[in-house]
Amino acid sequence: IILFFIVYFVAPILGFLSMLSEELEINFNPFDYARITDIDYTAVVADSEENGGKIFVTERLTFDIHAASKDNPFWELWRDLPEDTIDGLPIKYKVHSVKQILDDGTEIVYDESPKLYWDDSDYLSSSTKYGPGKWYHSEGPYNDYKRQYECLLFYVDGLYREEITFEIQYEMHNASLRYDDVSELYLTMYSEDTIKHLKSFNGQILIPNKDMPKEGNYLAHTYGTNSNTFEYTESDTLNPGYHTFSFNLDEDDLKFKSYNQYLEFSLLAFNEDKH
């Protein structure tokens, strides 16, 4: 009776638990991730009354990829673009280019995909015109039901365990606004999940000398990290023709409180220098 019970009841249960354990390992393995770890960020202000507070951004970002299984690699990576609304005006993005940067400096130019897809099954059954080597800008506002997110996707060729670097270029609209008494440049560079695994974040914000307020007519401030702010330097010689705000944050700097998980920069211009 005992043997019958083990064969017909215990063994199937143990088998089911074993399968469940394997399934849980695949789905919840802590090494199943694709994280952005290192960023070089450059924003160039192109200020005029006609262009809606336009900012040109170039980012070089490194992903650390640890898929849990060789049979379930990553086919897409993504860079979330913050969906800010400033005084009722939403930040708008336009992506210009995406390049993969190899270790030897070789650049692989990605083309824009004509289609948005999130599922591996959709990707694997598609023709090569959808990827790999493609990118797609999924425009917000966020709507989970429509699978609509403000982000830039990179369609890659089934990555398992490696680091991969991209350079992206895009523009932002409505990043600077003018009020009656002041004008403000406000950049939410990274926020929420995108900052949780950063090891380095190096940034520059360039303002043309002709548009840079003179000393006494502006205030600059940064937001985020455990200190609620982070240090920056200013230079008129680092990039000829521009006033440059720079910051270099390492892993010790990139720790965040629960209520300020973002990296932001603000410049307020007063008096005759508001633009």
Rosetta silent file (secondary structure, phi, psi, omega in degrees, C-alpha in Angstrom):
SEQUENCE: IILFFIVYFVAPILGFLSMLSEELEINFNPFDYARITDIDYTAVVADSEENGGKIFVTERLTFDIHAASKDNPFWELWRDLPEDTIDGLPIKYKVHSVKQILDDGTEIVYDESPKLYWDDSDYLSSSTKYGPGKWYHSEGPYNDYKRQYECLLFYVDGLYREEITFEIQYEMHNASLRYDDVSELYLTMYSEDTIKHLKSFNGQILIPNKDMPKEGNYLAHTYGTNSNTFEYTESDTLNPGYHTFSFNLDEDDLKFKSYNQYLEFSLLAFNEDKH
SCORE:     score description
SCORE:     0.000 S_00000001
   1 L     0.000  -43.653 -179.861    0.000    0.000    0.000 S_00000001
   2 H   -62.549  -44.068  179.763    2.809    2.384    0.910 S_00000001
   3 H   -63.067  -41.591  178.160    4.635    1.664   -2.356 S_00000001
   4 H   -60.060  -43.076 -179.171    1.400    2.154   -4.310 S_00000001
   5 H   -63.766  -41.390 -179.564    0.839    5.487   -2.567 S_00000001
   6 H   -65.877  -44.563 -175.499    4.393    6.683   -3.355 S_00000001
   7 H   -68.119  -42.943 -170.893    4.246    5.633   -6.999 S_00000001
   8 H   -96.398  -14.880 -178.693    0.819    6.963   -7.812 S_00000001
   9 H  -122.178  -52.583 -175.543    0.539   10.012   -5.538 S_00000001
  10 H   -69.368  -45.906 -176.606    3.847   11.239   -4.134 S_00000001
  11 H   -59.824  -47.242  177.357    5.926   10.816   -7.325 S_00000001
  12 H   -60.953  -37.444  179.520    3.576   12.867   -9.543 S_00000001
  13 H   -65.238  -43.769  178.295    3.412   15.612   -6.898 S_00000001
  14 H   -63.339  -38.458  177.932    7.220   15.734   -6.640 S_00000001
  15 H   -63.187  -43.639  178.669    7.442   15.811  -10.422 S_00000001
  16 H   -63.004  -42.598  179.009    4.986   18.684  -10.592 S_00000001
  17 H   -63.978  -36.106  177.724    6.881   20.612   -7.889 S_00000001
  18 H   -64.479  -45.253  177.950   10.131   20.062   -9.785 S_00000001
  19 H   -62.853  -41.049  179.737    8.600   21.429  -12.987 S_00000001
  20 H   -63.445  -40.423  178.873    7.127   24.337  -11.049 S_00000001
  21 H   -61.771  -43.258  178.275   10.527   25.057   -9.506 S_00000001
  22 H   -63.228  -40.588  179.671   12.139   25.125  -12.948 S_00000001
  23 H   -64.649  -41.529  178.795    9.411   27.426  -14.221 S_00000001
  24 H   -65.303  -35.843  178.967    9.839   29.751  -11.258 S_00000001
  25 H   -64.714  -37.888  179.254   13.591   29.833  -11.821 S_00000001
  26 H   -69.242  -42.433 -172.851   13.048   30.912  -15.411 S_00000001
  27 H   -83.776  -27.822 -172.616   10.464   33.545  -14.591 S_00000001
  28 H  -124.412   11.932  177.177   11.829   34.935  -11.329 S_00000001
  29 L   -57.440  128.631 -177.693   15.550   34.264  -11.490 S_00000001
  30 L   -65.412  -13.542  179.318   17.304   37.386  -10.111 S_00000001
  31 L   -95.606   11.211  177.464   19.819   37.214  -12.978 S_00000001
  32 L   -94.801   85.570 -176.651   17.090   37.602  -15.612 S_00000001
  33 E  -154.642  160.411  168.855   17.550   41.271  -16.383 S_00000001
  34 E  -133.787  105.364 -171.954   18.713   43.896  -18.845 S_00000001
  35 E  -114.286  143.048  169.755   19.860   46.945  -16.895 S_00000001
  36 E   -83.358  122.496 -174.596   21.247   50.320  -17.916 S_00000001
  37 E  -113.386  -30.787 -174.515   24.443   50.715  -15.886 S_00000001
  38 E  -138.313  136.144 -174.820   26.521   53.528  -17.438 S_00000001
  39 E  -138.668  134.297  164.604   25.448   56.732  -19.180 S_00000001
  40 E  -114.418  121.801 -169.878   27.129   59.661  -20.909 S_00000001
  41 E  -124.177  127.402  175.999   24.515   62.369  -21.445 S_00000001
  42 E  -131.858  125.265  177.573   24.836   65.599  -23.442 S_00000001
  43 E  -119.446  129.072  179.506   21.995   68.099  -23.926 S_00000001
  44 E  -114.998  122.566 -179.085   22.389   71.127  -26.206 S_00000001
  45 E   -79.364  130.332  175.856   19.871   73.951  -25.851 S_00000001
  46 E  -120.540   77.284 -167.739   18.531   75.360  -29.145 S_00000001
  47 L   -87.693  126.943  170.825   16.522   78.230  -27.756 S_00000001
  48 L  -160.087  164.219 -177.689   14.257   80.400  -29.900 S_00000001
  49 L   -69.306  -21.746 -172.878   10.709   81.685  -29.776 S_00000001
  50 L   -90.721  -22.999 -166.909    9.662   79.463  -32.649 S_00000001
  51 L   -99.077    7.142  173.159   10.916   76.010  -31.689 S_00000001
  52 L    69.849   38.718  177.544    9.076   75.293  -28.451 S_00000001
  53 L    65.360   52.852 -173.100   12.025   75.002  -26.088 S_00000001
  54 E   -80.580  137.112  176.499   13.952   72.518  -28.206 S_00000001
  55 E  -128.634  130.971  174.790   16.814   70.499  -26.693 S_00000001
  56 E   -98.345  127.289 -174.824   19.082   68.132  -28.669 S_00000001
  57 E  -120.357  134.126  170.520   20.221   65.130  -26.628 S_00000001
  58 E  -121.753  127.620  178.478   22.952   62.591  -27.295 S_00000001
  59 E  -126.042  139.477  167.646   23.290   59.630  -24.945 S_00000001
  60 E  -115.908  114.700 -173.627   25.751   56.766  -24.846 S_00000001
  61 E  -126.975  139.967 -177.553   24.300   54.069  -22.627 S_00000001
  62 E  -109.839  129.975  176.084   25.546   50.613  -21.633 S_00000001
  63 E  -101.000  136.259  170.186   23.258   47.668  -20.913 S_00000001
  64 E  -104.094  115.434 -171.187   24.261   44.773  -18.651 S_00000001
  65 E  -112.197  124.011  177.388   22.294   41.759  -19.908 S_00000001
  66 E  -134.344   79.371  175.074   21.804   38.585  -17.867 S_00000001
  67 L   -68.059  143.768 -175.695   19.072   36.458  -19.376 S_00000001
  68 L   -71.440  -23.362 -175.412   18.133   33.557  -17.085 S_00000001
  69 L  -145.165  143.441  175.308   18.254   31.002  -19.880 S_00000001
  70 L   -65.079  -22.434  179.631   19.953   30.616  -23.247 S_00000001
  71 L   -85.038   -4.866 -178.754   16.565   29.481  -24.523 S_00000001
  72 L  -137.814   62.259 -176.580   14.922   32.729  -23.448 S_00000001
  73 L   -78.440 -179.467  177.730   17.291   35.591  -24.389 S_00000001
  74 E   -90.191  128.756  176.679   16.500   39.270  -24.833 S_00000001
  75 E  -105.711  -14.882  176.408   15.197   40.303  -28.252 S_00000001
  76 E  -142.477  145.074  172.220   14.474   43.898  -27.328 S_00000001
  77 E  -121.222  167.015 -177.580   15.997   46.483  -24.999 S_00000001
  78 E  -154.403  153.513  174.171   14.525   49.856  -24.151 S_00000001
  79 E  -121.615  109.023  176.705   15.227   53.319  -22.808 S_00000001
  80 E   -64.394  137.284  176.117   12.232   54.837  -21.006 S_00000001
  81 L  -109.006  119.988 -174.783   11.693   58.506  -21.866 S_00000001
  82 L   -56.709  133.272 -178.922   10.204   60.476  -18.944 S_00000001
  83 L   -95.833   73.412 -179.588    6.642   61.606  -19.611 S_00000001
  84 L   -84.193  147.324  169.022    6.786   65.043  -18.043 S_00000001
  85 E  -127.769  119.511 -175.835    4.060   67.649  -18.293 S_00000001
  86 E  -111.509  112.683 -178.686    5.141   71.167  -17.339 S_00000001
  87 L    50.862   43.663  176.053    2.311   73.611  -16.689 S_00000001
  88 L    86.529   -8.166  179.565    0.019   71.645  -18.980 S_00000001
  89 E  -101.938  118.880 -179.156    2.543   71.295  -21.821 S_00000001
  90 E   -77.638  144.594  171.428    3.766   67.726  -22.389 S_00000001
  91 L   -69.152  130.878  178.395    7.383   66.992  -23.229 S_00000001
  92 E  -114.095  144.926 -178.714    7.566   65.704  -26.807 S_00000001
  93 E  -121.412  146.729  170.876   10.353   63.568  -28.259 S_00000001
  94 E  -135.895  118.669 -177.546   11.644   62.994  -31.766 S_00000001
  95 E   -86.890  133.664 -179.760   14.287   60.290  -32.261 S_00000001
  96 E  -101.947  -42.931 -175.187   16.952   60.959  -34.895 S_00000001
  97 E  -158.797  156.058  175.365   19.361   58.022  -34.748 S_00000001
  98 E  -138.259  130.541  177.352   20.429   54.862  -32.940 S_00000001
  99 E  -131.711  141.446  167.892   23.867   53.240  -33.174 S_00000001
 100 E   -92.446  133.757 -178.177   25.372   50.210  -31.502 S_00000001
 101 E  -108.209  116.083  178.654   28.961   50.875  -30.414 S_00000001
 102 L   -79.687  166.991 -176.538   31.302   47.868  -30.458 S_00000001
 103 L   -59.886  -31.016 -179.141   34.281   47.472  -28.123 S_00000001
 104 L   -87.977    6.953  178.474   36.704   48.540  -30.865 S_00000001
 105 L    92.791   -6.931  178.426   34.710   51.713  -31.544 S_00000001
 106 L   -62.255  137.786  179.840   32.974   50.411  -34.665 S_00000001
 107 E  -106.457  129.846  174.893   29.495   51.888  -35.099 S_00000001
 108 E  -109.484  112.745 -176.786   26.549   49.823  -36.341 S_00000001
 109 E   -80.761  125.204  175.948   23.745   52.107  -37.497 S_00000001
 110 E   -89.048  148.096  175.517   20.252   50.843  -36.685 S_00000001
 111 E  -101.080  158.350  177.967   17.286   51.614  -38.938 S_00000001
 112 E   -74.322  133.339  176.971   13.818   52.552  -37.789 S_00000001
 113 L   -81.518  141.673  177.926   11.406   49.634  -37.602 S_00000001
 114 L   -78.423   -0.247 -172.199    8.003   50.114  -39.264 S_00000001
 115 L  -141.955  141.825  171.103    6.331   48.202  -36.452 S_00000001
 116 L   -92.575  132.155  172.054    6.112   48.196  -32.676 S_00000001
 117 L  -148.174  149.095 -179.270    6.195   44.797  -31.003 S_00000001
 118 L  -117.673  -28.201 -173.347    6.810   43.599  -27.477 S_00000001
 119 L   -85.497  138.677  176.463    6.330   39.811  -27.621 S_00000001
 120 H   -59.774  -37.328 -178.362    9.194   37.468  -28.524 S_00000001
 121 H   -63.185  -37.470  176.801    6.745   35.335  -30.512 S_00000001
 122 H   -65.181  -42.875 -179.098    5.863   38.363  -32.639 S_00000001
 123 H   -64.581  -48.808 -173.670    9.524   39.116  -33.151 S_00000001
 124 H   -67.748  -26.085 -178.628   10.568   35.577  -34.018 S_00000001
 125 L   -92.863   -0.539 -177.076    7.777   35.126  -36.547 S_00000001
 126 L   -88.163  162.686  172.823    8.440   38.453  -38.266 S_00000001
 127 L   -76.395  166.355 -175.556   10.550   39.109  -41.312 S_00000001
 128 H   -67.956   -8.881  178.616   13.950   40.723  -40.834 S_00000001
 129 H   -69.152  -14.524  176.605   12.566   44.119  -41.802 S_00000001
 130 H   -95.635   -7.688 -178.625   11.364   44.389  -38.189 S_00000001
 131 L   144.106  167.331    5.135   14.735   43.440  -36.657 S_00000001
 132 L   -76.172 -179.623 -179.053   17.303   42.782  -35.405 S_00000001
 133 L    77.428   24.606  179.879   19.279   45.961  -35.961 S_00000001
 134 E  -125.343  163.029  172.466   16.176   48.159  -35.786 S_00000001
 135 E  -134.383  159.347  178.154   14.759   50.724  -33.381 S_00000001
 136 E  -146.100  132.457  175.336   11.270   52.000  -32.692 S_00000001
 137 E   -94.467  107.996  176.299   10.047   55.074  -30.825 S_00000001
 138 E   -88.480  112.866 -174.752    6.906   54.142  -28.906 S_00000001
 139 L   -86.345  141.289  176.051    5.146   57.431  -28.191 S_00000001
 140 L   -78.216 -168.491    5.961    3.185   58.114  -25.014 S_00000001
 141 L   -76.427  163.066 -176.040    1.164   58.994  -23.130 S_00000001
 142 L   -57.558  130.731  174.061    1.262   55.812  -21.100 S_00000001
 143 E  -151.424  102.677 -174.685   -1.626   53.429  -21.714 S_00000001
 144 L   -64.966  -36.520 -178.886   -1.102   49.843  -20.569 S_00000001
 145 L   -62.177  -41.127  179.247   -4.233   48.563  -22.304 S_00000001
 146 L   -86.449    1.203 -175.536   -3.012   49.851  -25.672 S_00000001
 147 L    53.710   51.015 -175.678    0.575   48.818  -24.817 S_00000001
 148 E  -116.949  118.566 -177.806    1.575   52.401  -25.358 S_00000001
 149 L  -138.956  146.302  175.157    4.663   53.703  -23.564 S_00000001
 150 L   -83.242   97.539 -179.341    7.011   56.634  -24.096 S_00000001
 151 E  -160.482  164.553  176.408   10.226   54.770  -24.769 S_00000001
 152 E  -112.193  122.748 -178.858   12.834   53.926  -27.369 S_00000001
 153 E  -103.710  142.236  174.961   13.196   50.234  -28.192 S_00000001
 154 E  -115.731  119.378  179.703   16.265   48.522  -29.641 S_00000001
 155 E   -92.161  116.907 -172.319   15.571   45.218  -31.418 S_00000001
 156 E  -116.933  178.012 -169.022   18.581   42.941  -30.943 S_00000001
 157 E  -103.044   62.305  173.548   19.600   39.444  -31.942 S_00000001
 158 E    60.332   70.923 -176.308   18.771   37.266  -28.943 S_00000001
 159 E   -89.728  137.585 -176.383   21.258   38.374  -26.270 S_00000001
 160 L  -108.058  -68.399  179.588   22.027   36.056  -23.347 S_00000001
 161 E  -137.847  101.265  176.985   24.913   37.301  -21.166 S_00000001
 162 E  -170.690  170.627  171.768   26.884   40.350  -22.302 S_00000001
 163 E  -106.930  141.801 -176.846   27.280   44.122  -22.151 S_00000001
 164 E  -141.369  139.686 -175.207   26.191   46.216  -25.109 S_00000001
 165 E  -118.450  137.578  177.645   26.501   49.972  -25.741 S_00000001
 166 E  -124.485  151.567  167.175   24.261   52.253  -27.794 S_00000001
 167 E  -117.490  125.646 -179.547   24.444   55.883  -28.827 S_00000001
 168 E  -122.234  147.688  176.857   21.082   57.570  -29.311 S_00000001
 169 E  -130.908  131.432  179.959   20.222   61.056  -30.522 S_00000001
 170 E  -153.660  168.593  176.425   16.856   62.700  -30.066 S_00000001
 171 E  -121.517  151.429  177.077   15.257   66.081  -29.476 S_00000001
 172 E  -117.036  140.473  174.605   12.891   67.280  -26.773 S_00000001
 173 E  -115.037  147.876 -178.068   10.238   69.959  -27.178 S_00000001
 174 L    69.388   26.091  175.789    8.772   72.094  -24.380 S_00000001
 175 L   -81.596  -15.590  175.388   11.804   71.487  -22.158 S_00000001
 176 E  -132.021  138.184 -176.179   12.100   75.245  -21.580 S_00000001
 177 E  -132.739  151.067  178.207    9.251   77.641  -20.888 S_00000001
 178 E  -113.546  132.995  177.105    8.935   81.389  -20.410 S_00000001
 179 L  -113.749 -176.911 -178.960    6.752   82.974  -17.751 S_00000001
 180 L   -63.674  -39.372 -172.567    6.004   86.614  -16.910 S_00000001
 181 L  -111.117   -8.018 -173.314    8.865   86.928  -14.437 S_00000001
 182 E  -161.852  155.670  168.167   11.256   84.084  -15.290 S_00000001
 183 E  -117.857  152.564 -175.202   12.133   81.454  -17.875 S_00000001
 184 E  -138.756  131.278  166.985   13.039   77.896  -16.934 S_00000001
 185 E   -99.449  122.781 -176.385   14.914   75.036  -18.531 S_00000001
 186 E  -131.363  115.783 -178.314   13.807   71.831  -16.811 S_00000001
 187 E  -117.904  116.670  164.691   15.280   68.444  -17.723 S_00000001
 188 E   -92.147  104.629 -172.779   14.205   65.137  -16.227 S_00000001
 189 E   -82.245  -50.789  176.850   17.084   63.081  -17.544 S_00000001
 190 E  -142.131  151.246 -177.435   16.449   59.729  -15.896 S_00000001
 191 E  -157.585  162.315  173.012   13.871   58.556  -13.390 S_00000001
 192 H    52.734 -127.070 -172.662   12.265   55.616  -11.586 S_00000001
 193 H   -61.382  -27.052 -174.758   13.363   52.173  -12.823 S_00000001
 194 H   -71.249  -15.216 -177.371   15.987   53.561  -15.191 S_00000001
 195 H  -102.783   -4.045 -167.395   18.134   54.888  -12.319 S_00000001
 196 L   -74.215  -18.730 -177.075   18.037   51.900   -9.967 S_00000001
 197 L  -125.152   20.360 -178.602   21.118   50.085  -11.292 S_00000001
 198 L   -70.567  137.271  174.478   23.292   52.942  -12.483 S_00000001
 199 L  -106.755  -26.429  175.814   27.025   52.715  -11.791 S_00000001
 200 E  -152.380  145.072  176.693   28.019   55.949  -13.536 S_00000001
 201 E  -144.329  107.700  179.350   26.229   58.958  -14.967 S_00000001
 202 E  -111.269  128.471 -173.870   28.289   61.654  -16.677 S_00000001
 203 E  -136.693  152.191  172.497   26.423   64.632  -18.060 S_00000001
 204 E  -137.320  137.424  173.980   26.854   67.939  -19.843 S_00000001
 205 E  -122.638  116.984 -173.127   24.246   70.607  -20.531 S_00000001
 206 E  -106.697  126.572  177.154   25.377   73.137  -23.142 S_00000001
 207 E  -119.111  124.457  179.754   23.806   76.563  -23.518 S_00000001
 208 E   -53.860  140.627 -178.535   24.974   78.806  -26.392 S_00000001
 209 L   -54.843  -34.506 -178.160   26.910   81.809  -25.105 S_00000001
 210 L   -67.759  -21.538 -178.379   24.451   84.140  -26.858 S_00000001
 211 L  -104.565   -9.899 -175.666   21.596   82.668  -24.796 S_00000001
 212 L   -74.118  124.080  177.123   23.396   82.171  -21.481 S_00000001
 213 L   -61.912  148.944  178.471   22.191   84.582  -18.789 S_00000001
 214 L   -77.871  161.065 -178.174   24.894   86.686  -17.205 S_00000001
 215 L   -56.089  134.488 -177.200   25.956   86.119  -13.618 S_00000001
 216 L    97.479  -15.196 -179.933   23.305   87.320  -11.195 S_00000001
 217 L  -108.801   12.413  179.021   20.499   86.678  -13.658 S_00000001
 218 E  -150.884  157.480  171.990   20.210   82.909  -13.230 S_00000001
 219 E  -132.442  135.947  176.470   20.015   80.077  -10.717 S_00000001
 220 E  -117.893  145.369 -179.461   20.861   76.442  -11.477 S_00000001
 221 E  -150.651  147.921  174.349   19.820   73.460   -9.397 S_00000001
 222 E  -115.272  154.704 -177.042   19.937   69.670   -9.546 S_00000001
 223 E  -133.442  142.452  176.453   17.440   67.242   -8.030 S_00000001
 224 L   119.612  177.890 -179.276   17.668   63.622   -6.908 S_00000001
 225 L    71.858  173.557 -179.526   19.960   61.169   -5.053 S_00000001
 226 L   -60.675  -25.942 -179.287   20.211   60.642   -1.303 S_00000001
 227 L   -87.570   -1.119 -177.143   21.384   64.227   -0.919 S_00000001
 228 L    69.156   -1.945  176.413   18.327   65.539   -2.820 S_00000001
 229 L  -159.454  171.087  175.920   20.798   67.273   -5.148 S_00000001
 230 L  -145.087  155.438 -173.164   24.202   66.599   -6.742 S_00000001
 231 L   -73.710  148.967  174.591   27.237   68.694   -7.506 S_00000001
 232 L  -141.532  162.066  174.862   27.923   70.289  -10.871 S_00000001
 233 E  -121.564  160.759  177.817   30.590   72.545  -12.350 S_00000001
 234 E  -123.433  144.056 -179.628   30.353   75.401  -14.856 S_00000001
 235 E  -150.425  143.102  172.946   32.747   76.278  -17.672 S_00000001
 236 L  -103.668    0.400 -176.538   32.944   78.699  -20.608 S_00000001
 237 L  -117.964  -16.238 -176.540   35.950   76.914  -22.172 S_00000001
 238 L   -60.692  -43.846  176.191   35.083   73.202  -22.039 S_00000001
 239 L  -126.329  103.314 -176.130   32.961   73.440  -25.206 S_00000001
 240 L   -52.403  132.728 -179.992   33.857   76.529  -27.281 S_00000001
 241 L    91.664   -4.042 -176.337   30.836   78.713  -27.945 S_00000001
 242 E  -133.918  149.397  165.129   28.851   77.267  -25.045 S_00000001
 243 E   -91.571  125.794 -171.173   28.420   77.666  -21.318 S_00000001
 244 E  -115.975  127.099  168.352   28.610   74.105  -19.968 S_00000001
 245 E   -98.158  127.548 -176.255   27.125   72.601  -16.813 S_00000001
 246 E  -127.794  149.922  172.538   28.851   69.277  -16.040 S_00000001
 247 E  -149.900  148.532 -179.244   28.439   66.523  -13.484 S_00000001
 248 E  -136.293  106.535 -175.136   30.120   63.159  -12.938 S_00000001
 249 E  -109.713  133.292  176.753   28.319   60.726  -10.671 S_00000001
 250 L  -106.092 -173.598 -173.772   29.692   57.343   -9.590 S_00000001
 251 L   -62.546  -33.184  178.532   28.007   54.372   -7.928 S_00000001
 252 L   -68.794  -33.590  178.884   28.319   55.912   -4.456 S_00000001
 253 L   -73.299  -30.048 -169.664   26.596   59.084   -5.664 S_00000001
 254 L   -89.941   56.947  173.584   23.811   57.189   -7.440 S_00000001
 255 L  -118.715  143.724 -168.261   21.779   56.175   -4.408 S_00000001
 256 L  -132.932  146.215  170.286   18.234   57.432   -4.067 S_00000001
 257 L   -80.339  161.924 -175.911   15.552   57.947   -1.483 S_00000001
 258 L   -64.977  -24.269 -174.616   12.130   56.461   -2.179 S_00000001
 259 L   -99.760    1.217  178.932   10.601   59.884   -2.807 S_00000001
 260 L  -141.725   54.258 -177.310   13.169   61.324   -5.225 S_00000001
 261 L   -85.164   74.606 -179.686   14.138   58.598   -7.662 S_00000001
 262 E  -162.111  163.686  172.429   15.185   60.848  -10.515 S_00000001
 263 E  -124.754  113.180 -173.139   18.059   62.875  -11.937 S_00000001
 264 E  -133.707  155.959  178.329   16.926   66.380  -12.901 S_00000001
 265 E  -136.221  139.888  179.211   18.405   69.745  -13.794 S_00000001
 266 E  -135.787  138.322  173.512   16.803   73.187  -13.686 S_00000001
 267 E  -128.730  121.333  177.784   18.023   76.603  -14.845 S_00000001
 268 E  -105.132  130.301  179.094   16.034   79.724  -13.971 S_00000001
 269 E  -117.969  136.743 -173.217   16.755   82.949  -15.886 S_00000001
 270 E  -119.539  173.315  170.600   15.627   86.363  -14.678 S_00000001
 271 H    54.715 -136.812 -177.117   15.341   89.977  -15.703 S_00000001
 272 H   -71.872   -8.662 -177.320   16.509   90.826  -19.243 S_00000001
 273 H   -96.795    7.802  174.623   18.011   87.343  -19.646 S_00000001
 274 L   -75.519  134.241 -176.458   14.805   85.349  -19.630 S_00000001
 275 L  -119.284    0.000    0.000   14.386   83.692  -23.030 S_00000001
